[in-house]
Amino acid sequence: LILSLVPSPNPSTLAYLSSDGSLVILSGEQLRSEIKGWRPQVWLDERYLLVSRAKELAWVDKTNPTKVIHYADLENTVRGVTISTTGSKDVVN
């Protein structure tokens, strides 16, 4: 069962959270399911996926989806993420 689905800018790649808690990255013909407990939020580009777990943000490299790289600890639980590129710097809300 898919709980959360995030398509990539690349039409042959997507990420989803399965009902068993696995973060699954489907890229072309390869199905990768190495990480548990992280929810996909948004693709930063065709390679990097921003993920969350409670109050943590991190990213995963789709070429090596066996580990999560810590990004930030936040005050509140992450419920969703949007990225703005309209200013001089990218901003994650």
mmCIF file of N, CA, C and O in Angstrom:
data_model
loop_
_atom_site.group_PDB
_atom_site.id
_atom_site.type_symbol
_atom_site.label_atom_id
_atom_site.label_comp_id
_atom_site.label_asym_id
_atom_site.label_seq_id
_atom_site.Cartn_x
_atom_site.Cartn_y
_atom_site.Cartn_z
ATOM 1 N N LEU A 1 0.840 -1.172 0.000
ATOM 2 C CA LEU A 1 0.000 0.000 0.000
ATOM 3 C C LEU A 1 0.890 1.242 0.000
ATOM 4 O O LEU A 1 1.816 1.326 0.800
ATOM 5 N N ILE A 2 0.627 2.185 -0.891
ATOM 6 C CA ILE A 2 1.401 3.425 -0.975
ATOM 7 C C ILE A 2 0.721 4.498 -0.141
ATOM 8 O O ILE A 2 -0.458 4.793 -0.340
ATOM 9 N N LEU A 3 1.475 5.099 0.803
ATOM 10 C CA LEU A 3 0.923 6.122 1.680
ATOM 11 C C LEU A 3 1.213 7.534 1.192
ATOM 12 O O LEU A 3 0.435 8.444 1.440
ATOM 13 N N SER A 4 2.343 7.712 0.540
ATOM 14 C CA SER A 4 2.742 9.038 0.067
ATOM 15 C C SER A 4 3.586 8.848 -1.185
ATOM 16 O O SER A 4 4.524 8.065 -1.180
ATOM 17 N N LEU A 5 3.263 9.576 -2.258
ATOM 18 C CA LEU A 5 3.943 9.422 -3.545
ATOM 19 C C LEU A 5 4.479 10.771 -4.003
ATOM 20 O O LEU A 5 3.769 11.769 -3.961
ATOM 21 N N VAL A 6 5.758 10.800 -4.429
ATOM 22 C CA VAL A 6 6.395 12.033 -4.897
ATOM 23 C C VAL A 6 7.061 11.751 -6.246
ATOM 24 O O VAL A 6 8.072 11.055 -6.310
ATOM 25 N N PRO A 7 6.494 12.287 -7.341
ATOM 26 C CA PRO A 7 7.141 12.117 -8.649
ATOM 27 C C PRO A 7 8.383 12.991 -8.755
ATOM 28 O O PRO A 7 8.477 14.042 -8.127
ATOM 29 N N SER A 8 9.320 12.554 -9.559
ATOM 30 C CA SER A 8 10.575 13.276 -9.784
ATOM 31 C C SER A 8 10.451 14.153 -11.029
ATOM 32 O O SER A 8 9.578 13.925 -11.862
ATOM 33 N N PRO A 9 11.357 15.139 -11.192
ATOM 34 C CA PRO A 9 11.404 15.871 -12.465
ATOM 35 C C PRO A 9 11.712 14.946 -13.643
ATOM 36 O O PRO A 9 11.347 15.232 -14.770
ATOM 37 N N ASN A 10 12.365 13.820 -13.361
ATOM 38 C CA ASN A 10 12.650 12.807 -14.369
ATOM 39 C C ASN A 10 11.451 11.858 -14.435
ATOM 40 O O ASN A 10 11.120 11.221 -13.438
ATOM 41 N N PRO A 11 10.771 11.735 -15.574
ATOM 42 C CA PRO A 11 9.559 10.918 -15.647
ATOM 43 C C PRO A 11 9.750 9.439 -15.314
ATOM 44 O O PRO A 11 8.782 8.749 -15.032
ATOM 45 N N SER A 12 10.977 8.949 -15.320
ATOM 46 C CA SER A 12 11.190 7.527 -15.026
ATOM 47 C C SER A 12 11.542 7.277 -13.559
ATOM 48 O O SER A 12 11.881 6.155 -13.196
ATOM 49 N N THR A 13 11.434 8.296 -12.708
ATOM 50 C CA THR A 13 11.795 8.156 -11.294
ATOM 51 C C THR A 13 10.667 8.667 -10.412
ATOM 52 O O THR A 13 10.040 9.672 -10.716
ATOM 53 N N LEU A 14 10.426 7.959 -9.302
ATOM 54 C CA LEU A 14 9.499 8.437 -8.292
ATOM 55 C C LEU A 14 9.897 7.850 -6.947
ATOM 56 O O LEU A 14 10.694 6.924 -6.867
ATOM 57 N N ALA A 15 9.341 8.425 -5.890
ATOM 58 C CA ALA A 15 9.600 7.933 -4.541
ATOM 59 C C ALA A 15 8.268 7.787 -3.832
ATOM 60 O O ALA A 15 7.333 8.554 -4.081
ATOM 61 N N TYR A 16 8.188 6.777 -2.955
ATOM 62 C CA TYR A 16 6.968 6.650 -2.162
ATOM 63 C C TYR A 16 7.261 6.010 -0.816
ATOM 64 O O TYR A 16 8.283 5.352 -0.617
ATOM 65 N N LEU A 17 6.338 6.254 0.110
ATOM 66 C CA LEU A 17 6.368 5.632 1.427
ATOM 67 C C LEU A 17 5.361 4.499 1.403
ATOM 68 O O LEU A 17 4.186 4.716 1.097
ATOM 69 N N SER A 18 5.812 3.294 1.705
ATOM 70 C CA SER A 18 4.915 2.139 1.710
ATOM 71 C C SER A 18 4.325 1.941 3.109
ATOM 72 O O SER A 18 4.803 2.503 4.086
ATOM 73 N N SER A 19 3.292 1.143 3.184
ATOM 74 C CA SER A 19 2.602 0.927 4.457
ATOM 75 C C SER A 19 3.470 0.243 5.511
ATOM 76 O O SER A 19 3.177 0.329 6.693
ATOM 77 N N ASP A 20 4.552 -0.399 5.110
ATOM 78 C CA ASP A 20 5.449 -1.015 6.092
ATOM 79 C C ASP A 20 6.535 -0.036 6.563
ATOM 80 O O ASP A 20 7.425 -0.408 7.316
ATOM 81 N N GLY A 21 6.459 1.233 6.128
ATOM 82 C CA GLY A 21 7.408 2.248 6.572
ATOM 83 C C GLY A 21 8.648 2.380 5.713
ATOM 84 O O GLY A 21 9.546 3.138 6.041
ATOM 85 N N SER A 22 8.701 1.661 4.597
ATOM 86 C CA SER A 22 9.873 1.721 3.722
ATOM 87 C C SER A 22 9.786 2.914 2.781
ATOM 88 O O SER A 22 8.734 3.197 2.210
ATOM 89 N N LEU A 23 10.908 3.605 2.623
ATOM 90 C CA LEU A 23 11.042 4.626 1.596
ATOM 91 C C LEU A 23 11.509 3.905 0.344
ATOM 92 O O LEU A 23 12.575 3.287 0.331
ATOM 93 N N VAL A 24 10.708 3.953 -0.697
ATOM 94 C CA VAL A 24 11.018 3.235 -1.934
ATOM 95 C C VAL A 24 11.303 4.250 -3.021
ATOM 96 O O VAL A 24 10.528 5.187 -3.218
ATOM 97 N N ILE A 25 12.428 4.076 -3.722
ATOM 98 C CA ILE A 25 12.773 4.912 -4.866
ATOM 99 C C ILE A 25 12.783 4.002 -6.087
ATOM 100 O O ILE A 25 13.546 3.046 -6.149
ATOM 101 N N LEU A 26 11.902 4.316 -7.012
ATOM 102 C CA LEU A 26 11.818 3.570 -8.262
ATOM 103 C C LEU A 26 12.464 4.428 -9.328
ATOM 104 O O LEU A 26 12.018 5.533 -9.607
ATOM 105 N N SER A 27 13.568 3.928 -9.898
ATOM 106 C CA SER A 27 14.302 4.670 -10.917
ATOM 107 C C SER A 27 14.509 3.757 -12.116
ATOM 108 O O SER A 27 15.282 2.802 -12.041
ATOM 109 N N GLY A 28 13.804 4.054 -13.201
ATOM 110 C CA GLY A 28 13.869 3.181 -14.368
ATOM 111 C C GLY A 28 13.319 1.819 -14.012
ATOM 112 O O GLY A 28 12.218 1.695 -13.519
ATOM 113 N N GLU A 29 14.110 0.797 -14.198
ATOM 114 C CA GLU A 29 13.699 -0.572 -13.884
ATOM 115 C C GLU A 29 14.122 -1.002 -12.484
ATOM 116 O O GLU A 29 13.833 -2.119 -12.070
ATOM 117 N N GLN A 30 14.834 -0.142 -11.750
ATOM 118 C CA GLN A 30 15.372 -0.523 -10.448
ATOM 119 C C GLN A 30 14.456 -0.071 -9.318
ATOM 120 O O GLN A 30 14.059 1.085 -9.252
ATOM 121 N N LEU A 31 14.129 -0.983 -8.433
ATOM 122 C CA LEU A 31 13.338 -0.700 -7.253
ATOM 123 C C LEU A 31 14.259 -0.775 -6.043
ATOM 124 O O LEU A 31 14.887 -1.807 -5.808
ATOM 125 N N ARG A 32 14.352 0.317 -5.312
ATOM 126 C CA ARG A 32 15.260 0.358 -4.163
ATOM 127 C C ARG A 32 14.451 0.598 -2.903
ATOM 128 O O ARG A 32 13.635 1.498 -2.860
ATOM 129 N N SER A 33 14.692 -0.194 -1.886
ATOM 130 C CA SER A 33 13.957 -0.063 -0.633
ATOM 131 C C SER A 33 14.894 -0.369 0.521
ATOM 132 O O SER A 33 14.861 -1.447 1.082
ATOM 133 N N GLU A 34 15.734 0.578 0.846
ATOM 134 C CA GLU A 34 16.765 0.353 1.860
ATOM 135 C C GLU A 34 16.487 1.082 3.172
ATOM 136 O O GLU A 34 17.053 0.753 4.191
ATOM 137 N N ILE A 35 15.642 2.120 3.137
ATOM 138 C CA ILE A 35 15.499 3.018 4.276
ATOM 139 C C ILE A 35 14.090 2.892 4.848
ATOM 140 O O ILE A 35 13.119 2.840 4.114
ATOM 141 N N LYS A 36 13.977 2.890 6.178
ATOM 142 C CA LYS A 36 12.664 2.808 6.834
ATOM 143 C C LYS A 36 12.433 4.056 7.685
ATOM 144 O O LYS A 36 13.360 4.626 8.249
ATOM 145 N N GLY A 37 11.162 4.451 7.771
ATOM 146 C CA GLY A 37 10.763 5.511 8.688
ATOM 147 C C GLY A 37 10.854 6.928 8.154
ATOM 148 O O GLY A 37 10.569 7.872 8.882
ATOM 149 N N TRP A 38 11.239 7.111 6.910
ATOM 150 C CA TRP A 38 11.370 8.444 6.328
ATOM 151 C C TRP A 38 10.314 8.643 5.257
ATOM 152 O O TRP A 38 10.105 7.783 4.420
ATOM 153 N N ARG A 39 9.660 9.814 5.276
ATOM 154 C CA ARG A 39 8.610 10.150 4.314
ATOM 155 C C ARG A 39 9.192 11.017 3.204
ATOM 156 O O ARG A 39 9.845 12.015 3.475
ATOM 157 N N PRO A 40 8.954 10.672 1.933
ATOM 158 C CA PRO A 40 9.433 11.523 0.845
ATOM 159 C C PRO A 40 8.649 12.833 0.831
ATOM 160 O O PRO A 40 7.435 12.835 1.037
ATOM 161 N N GLN A 41 9.347 13.953 0.610
ATOM 162 C CA GLN A 41 8.688 15.261 0.596
ATOM 163 C C GLN A 41 8.722 15.894 -0.788
ATOM 164 O O GLN A 41 7.690 16.174 -1.355
ATOM 165 N N VAL A 42 9.917 16.130 -1.307
ATOM 166 C CA VAL A 42 10.044 16.790 -2.601
ATOM 167 C C VAL A 42 11.420 16.476 -3.177
ATOM 168 O O VAL A 42 12.388 16.326 -2.444
ATOM 169 N N TRP A 43 11.478 16.364 -4.502
ATOM 170 C CA TRP A 43 12.768 16.188 -5.166
ATOM 171 C C TRP A 43 13.429 17.554 -5.280
ATOM 172 O O TRP A 43 12.806 18.519 -5.724
ATOM 173 N N LEU A 44 14.688 17.658 -4.872
ATOM 174 C CA LEU A 44 15.441 18.905 -5.004
ATOM 175 C C LEU A 44 15.914 19.089 -6.440
ATOM 176 O O LEU A 44 16.069 20.199 -6.915
ATOM 177 N N ASP A 45 16.167 17.988 -7.111
ATOM 178 C CA ASP A 45 16.507 17.937 -8.535
ATOM 179 C C ASP A 45 16.307 16.486 -8.966
ATOM 180 O O ASP A 45 15.643 15.731 -8.263
ATOM 181 N N GLU A 46 16.855 16.080 -10.074
ATOM 182 C CA GLU A 46 16.645 14.703 -10.548
ATOM 183 C C GLU A 46 17.383 13.661 -9.719
ATOM 184 O O GLU A 46 17.113 12.474 -9.841
ATOM 185 N N ARG A 47 18.284 14.080 -8.845
ATOM 186 C CA ARG A 47 19.090 13.137 -8.084
ATOM 187 C C ARG A 47 18.781 13.102 -6.583
ATOM 188 O O ARG A 47 18.826 12.052 -5.963
ATOM 189 N N TYR A 48 18.458 14.239 -5.992
ATOM 190 C CA TYR A 48 18.324 14.336 -4.532
ATOM 191 C C TYR A 48 16.875 14.498 -4.090
ATOM 192 O O TYR A 48 16.148 15.347 -4.598
ATOM 193 N N LEU A 49 16.488 13.704 -3.102
ATOM 194 C CA LEU A 49 15.142 13.691 -2.560
ATOM 195 C C LEU A 49 15.171 14.191 -1.119
ATOM 196 O O LEU A 49 15.936 13.684 -0.299
ATOM 197 N N LEU A 50 14.347 15.180 -0.800
ATOM 198 C CA LEU A 50 14.214 15.668 0.566
ATOM 199 C C LEU A 50 13.206 14.775 1.276
ATOM 200 O O LEU A 50 12.124 14.500 0.741
ATOM 201 N N VAL A 51 13.565 14.295 2.469
ATOM 202 C CA VAL A 51 12.715 13.389 3.239
ATOM 203 C C VAL A 51 12.555 13.935 4.655
ATOM 204 O O VAL A 51 13.353 14.757 5.112
ATOM 205 N N SER A 52 11.527 13.450 5.360
ATOM 206 C CA SER A 52 11.313 13.895 6.740
ATOM 207 C C SER A 52 10.958 12.714 7.631
ATOM 208 O O SER A 52 10.447 11.691 7.174
ATOM 209 N N ARG A 53 11.216 12.927 8.922
ATOM 210 C CA ARG A 53 10.813 11.978 9.961
ATOM 211 C C ARG A 53 10.575 12.799 11.219
ATOM 212 O O ARG A 53 11.521 13.372 11.774
ATOM 213 N N ALA A 54 9.316 12.918 11.605
ATOM 214 C CA ALA A 54 8.918 13.736 12.758
ATOM 215 C C ALA A 54 9.422 15.168 12.564
ATOM 216 O O ALA A 54 8.956 15.863 11.684
ATOM 217 N N LYS A 55 10.417 15.615 13.364
ATOM 218 C CA LYS A 55 10.932 16.986 13.301
ATOM 219 C C LYS A 55 12.258 17.091 12.559
ATOM 220 O O LYS A 55 12.947 18.099 12.654
ATOM 221 N N GLU A 56 12.615 16.045 11.829
ATOM 222 C CA GLU A 56 13.887 16.022 11.108
ATOM 223 C C GLU A 56 13.684 16.154 9.607
ATOM 224 O O GLU A 56 12.755 15.575 9.057
ATOM 225 N N LEU A 57 14.595 16.888 8.967
ATOM 226 C CA LEU A 57 14.674 16.933 7.513
ATOM 227 C C LEU A 57 16.011 16.345 7.104
ATOM 228 O O LEU A 57 17.023 16.549 7.789
ATOM 229 N N ALA A 58 16.028 15.632 6.008
ATOM 230 C CA ALA A 58 17.257 15.034 5.497
ATOM 231 C C ALA A 58 17.096 14.876 3.989
ATOM 232 O O ALA A 58 16.049 15.181 3.438
ATOM 233 N N TRP A 59 18.144 14.400 3.352
ATOM 234 C CA TRP A 59 18.047 14.131 1.925
ATOM 235 C C TRP A 59 18.677 12.790 1.616
ATOM 236 O O TRP A 59 19.490 12.281 2.376
ATOM 237 N N VAL A 60 18.235 12.235 0.487
ATOM 238 C CA VAL A 60 18.712 10.937 0.012
ATOM 239 C C VAL A 60 19.187 11.121 -1.426
ATOM 240 O O VAL A 60 18.530 11.776 -2.223
ATOM 241 N N ASP A 61 20.330 10.542 -1.729
ATOM 242 C CA ASP A 61 20.866 10.539 -3.084
ATOM 243 C C ASP A 61 20.338 9.286 -3.779
ATOM 244 O O ASP A 61 20.594 8.174 -3.318
ATOM 245 N N LYS A 62 19.586 9.444 -4.869
ATOM 246 C CA LYS A 62 18.985 8.265 -5.511
ATOM 247 C C LYS A 62 20.024 7.314 -6.087
ATOM 248 O O LYS A 62 19.736 6.150 -6.303
ATOM 249 N N THR A 63 21.260 7.787 -6.312
ATOM 250 C CA THR A 63 22.299 6.885 -6.818
ATOM 251 C C THR A 63 22.875 6.004 -5.711
ATOM 252 O O THR A 63 23.537 5.025 -5.992
ATOM 253 N N ASN A 64 22.635 6.378 -4.439
ATOM 254 C CA ASN A 64 23.077 5.582 -3.298
ATOM 255 C C ASN A 64 22.013 5.683 -2.202
ATOM 256 O O ASN A 64 22.246 6.303 -1.171
ATOM 257 N N PRO A 65 20.839 5.084 -2.413
ATOM 258 C CA PRO A 65 19.733 5.260 -1.470
ATOM 259 C C PRO A 65 19.791 4.332 -0.263
ATOM 260 O O PRO A 65 18.777 3.817 0.188
ATOM 261 N N THR A 66 20.975 4.134 0.275
ATOM 262 C CA THR A 66 21.112 3.270 1.439
ATOM 263 C C THR A 66 21.262 4.056 2.728
ATOM 264 O O THR A 66 21.218 3.482 3.798
ATOM 265 N N LYS A 67 21.432 5.385 2.618
ATOM 266 C CA LYS A 67 21.574 6.184 3.838
ATOM 267 C C LYS A 67 20.909 7.542 3.660
ATOM 268 O O LYS A 67 20.734 8.042 2.557
ATOM 269 N N VAL A 68 20.552 8.118 4.790
ATOM 270 C CA VAL A 68 19.926 9.425 4.844
ATOM 271 C C VAL A 68 20.967 10.417 5.353
ATOM 272 O O VAL A 68 21.651 10.153 6.335
ATOM 273 N N ILE A 69 21.101 11.548 4.675
ATOM 274 C CA ILE A 69 22.054 12.584 5.069
ATOM 275 C C ILE A 69 21.290 13.661 5.836
ATOM 276 O O ILE A 69 20.376 14.291 5.296
ATOM 277 N N HIS A 70 21.651 13.873 7.103
ATOM 278 C CA HIS A 70 20.945 14.819 7.961
ATOM 279 C C HIS A 70 21.028 16.239 7.410
ATOM 280 O O HIS A 70 22.072 16.685 6.963
ATOM 281 N N TYR A 71 19.899 16.949 7.466
ATOM 282 C CA TYR A 71 19.835 18.326 6.982
ATOM 283 C C TYR A 71 19.511 19.291 8.113
ATOM 284 O O TYR A 71 20.218 20.260 8.319
ATOM 285 N N ALA A 72 18.443 19.039 8.887
ATOM 286 C CA ALA A 72 18.053 19.975 9.943
ATOM 287 C C ALA A 72 17.120 19.315 10.951
ATOM 288 O O ALA A 72 16.332 18.440 10.600
ATOM 289 N N ASP A 73 17.218 19.773 12.212
ATOM 290 C CA ASP A 73 16.242 19.447 13.244
ATOM 291 C C ASP A 73 15.363 20.680 13.401
ATOM 292 O O ASP A 73 15.880 21.794 13.539
ATOM 293 N N LEU A 74 14.053 20.496 13.399
ATOM 294 C CA LEU A 74 13.121 21.611 13.438
ATOM 295 C C LEU A 74 12.331 21.623 14.740
ATOM 296 O O LEU A 74 12.312 20.642 15.474
ATOM 297 N N GLU A 75 11.668 22.732 15.023
ATOM 298 C CA GLU A 75 10.874 22.858 16.247
ATOM 299 C C GLU A 75 9.554 22.107 16.160
ATOM 300 O O GLU A 75 9.040 21.645 17.165
ATOM 301 N N ASN A 76 8.988 22.021 14.964
ATOM 302 C CA ASN A 76 7.682 21.398 14.778
ATOM 303 C C ASN A 76 7.780 20.176 13.869
ATOM 304 O O ASN A 76 8.705 20.057 13.081
ATOM 305 N N THR A 77 6.784 19.312 13.977
ATOM 306 C CA THR A 77 6.711 18.144 13.115
ATOM 307 C C THR A 77 6.510 18.578 11.668
ATOM 308 O O THR A 77 5.704 19.461 11.388
ATOM 309 N N VAL A 78 7.246 17.968 10.761
ATOM 310 C CA VAL A 78 7.142 18.277 9.338
ATOM 311 C C VAL A 78 5.880 17.615 8.793
ATOM 312 O O VAL A 78 5.720 16.413 8.871
ATOM 313 N N ARG A 79 4.988 18.419 8.235
ATOM 314 C CA ARG A 79 3.749 17.904 7.640
ATOM 315 C C ARG A 79 3.774 18.000 6.123
ATOM 316 O O ARG A 79 3.041 17.313 5.443
ATOM 317 N N GLY A 80 4.622 18.854 5.604
ATOM 318 C CA GLY A 80 4.750 19.030 4.165
ATOM 319 C C GLY A 80 5.871 20.006 3.877
ATOM 320 O O GLY A 80 6.260 20.782 4.745
ATOM 321 N N VAL A 81 6.381 19.974 2.667
ATOM 322 C CA VAL A 81 7.514 20.822 2.293
ATOM 323 C C VAL A 81 7.227 21.450 0.941
ATOM 324 O O VAL A 81 6.730 20.784 0.038
ATOM 325 N N THR A 82 7.541 22.732 0.820
ATOM 326 C CA THR A 82 7.526 23.398 -0.476
ATOM 327 C C THR A 82 8.868 24.091 -0.648
ATOM 328 O O THR A 82 9.506 24.473 0.334
ATOM 329 N N ILE A 83 9.294 24.228 -1.878
ATOM 330 C CA ILE A 83 10.571 24.885 -2.160
ATOM 331 C C ILE A 83 10.291 26.084 -3.049
ATOM 332 O O ILE A 83 9.589 25.970 -4.048
ATOM 333 N N SER A 84 10.854 27.233 -2.673
ATOM 334 C CA SER A 84 10.689 28.448 -3.455
ATOM 335 C C SER A 84 12.021 28.829 -4.071
ATOM 336 O O SER A 84 13.042 28.855 -3.386
ATOM 337 N N THR A 85 12.008 29.126 -5.339
ATOM 338 C CA THR A 85 13.225 29.562 -6.023
ATOM 339 C C THR A 85 13.038 30.941 -6.641
ATOM 340 O O THR A 85 13.794 31.351 -7.507
ATOM 341 N N THR A 86 12.029 31.692 -6.178
ATOM 342 C CA THR A 86 11.730 32.985 -6.770
ATOM 343 C C THR A 86 12.659 34.091 -6.290
ATOM 344 O O THR A 86 12.803 35.105 -6.969
ATOM 345 N N GLY A 87 13.293 33.941 -5.147
ATOM 346 C CA GLY A 87 14.194 34.956 -4.625
ATOM 347 C C GLY A 87 15.617 34.712 -5.078
ATOM 348 O O GLY A 87 15.900 33.945 -5.998
ATOM 349 N N SER A 88 16.547 35.357 -4.381
ATOM 350 C CA SER A 88 17.955 35.193 -4.735
ATOM 351 C C SER A 88 18.520 33.862 -4.215
ATOM 352 O O SER A 88 19.537 33.410 -4.695
ATOM 353 N N LYS A 89 17.832 33.251 -3.221
ATOM 354 C CA LYS A 89 18.269 31.962 -2.686
ATOM 355 C C LYS A 89 17.078 31.017 -2.630
ATOM 356 O O LYS A 89 15.940 31.455 -2.501
ATOM 357 N N ASP A 90 17.355 29.720 -2.724
ATOM 358 C CA ASP A 90 16.283 28.728 -2.546
ATOM 359 C C ASP A 90 15.850 28.727 -1.089
ATOM 360 O O ASP A 90 16.685 28.837 -0.187
ATOM 361 N N VAL A 91 14.548 28.608 -0.837
ATOM 362 C CA VAL A 91 14.017 28.584 0.511
ATOM 363 C C VAL A 91 13.138 27.362 0.658
ATOM 364 O O VAL A 91 12.290 27.088 -0.190
ATOM 365 N N VAL A 92 13.341 26.618 1.746
ATOM 366 C CA VAL A 92 12.509 25.463 2.055
ATOM 367 C C VAL A 92 11.550 25.864 3.153
ATOM 368 O O VAL A 92 11.965 26.323 4.209
ATOM 369 N N ASN A 93 10.244 25.734 2.907
ATOM 370 C CA ASN A 93 9.217 26.016 3.931
ATOM 371 C C ASN A 93 8.617 24.709 4.421
ATOM 372 O O ASN A 93 8.387 23.820 3.669
#
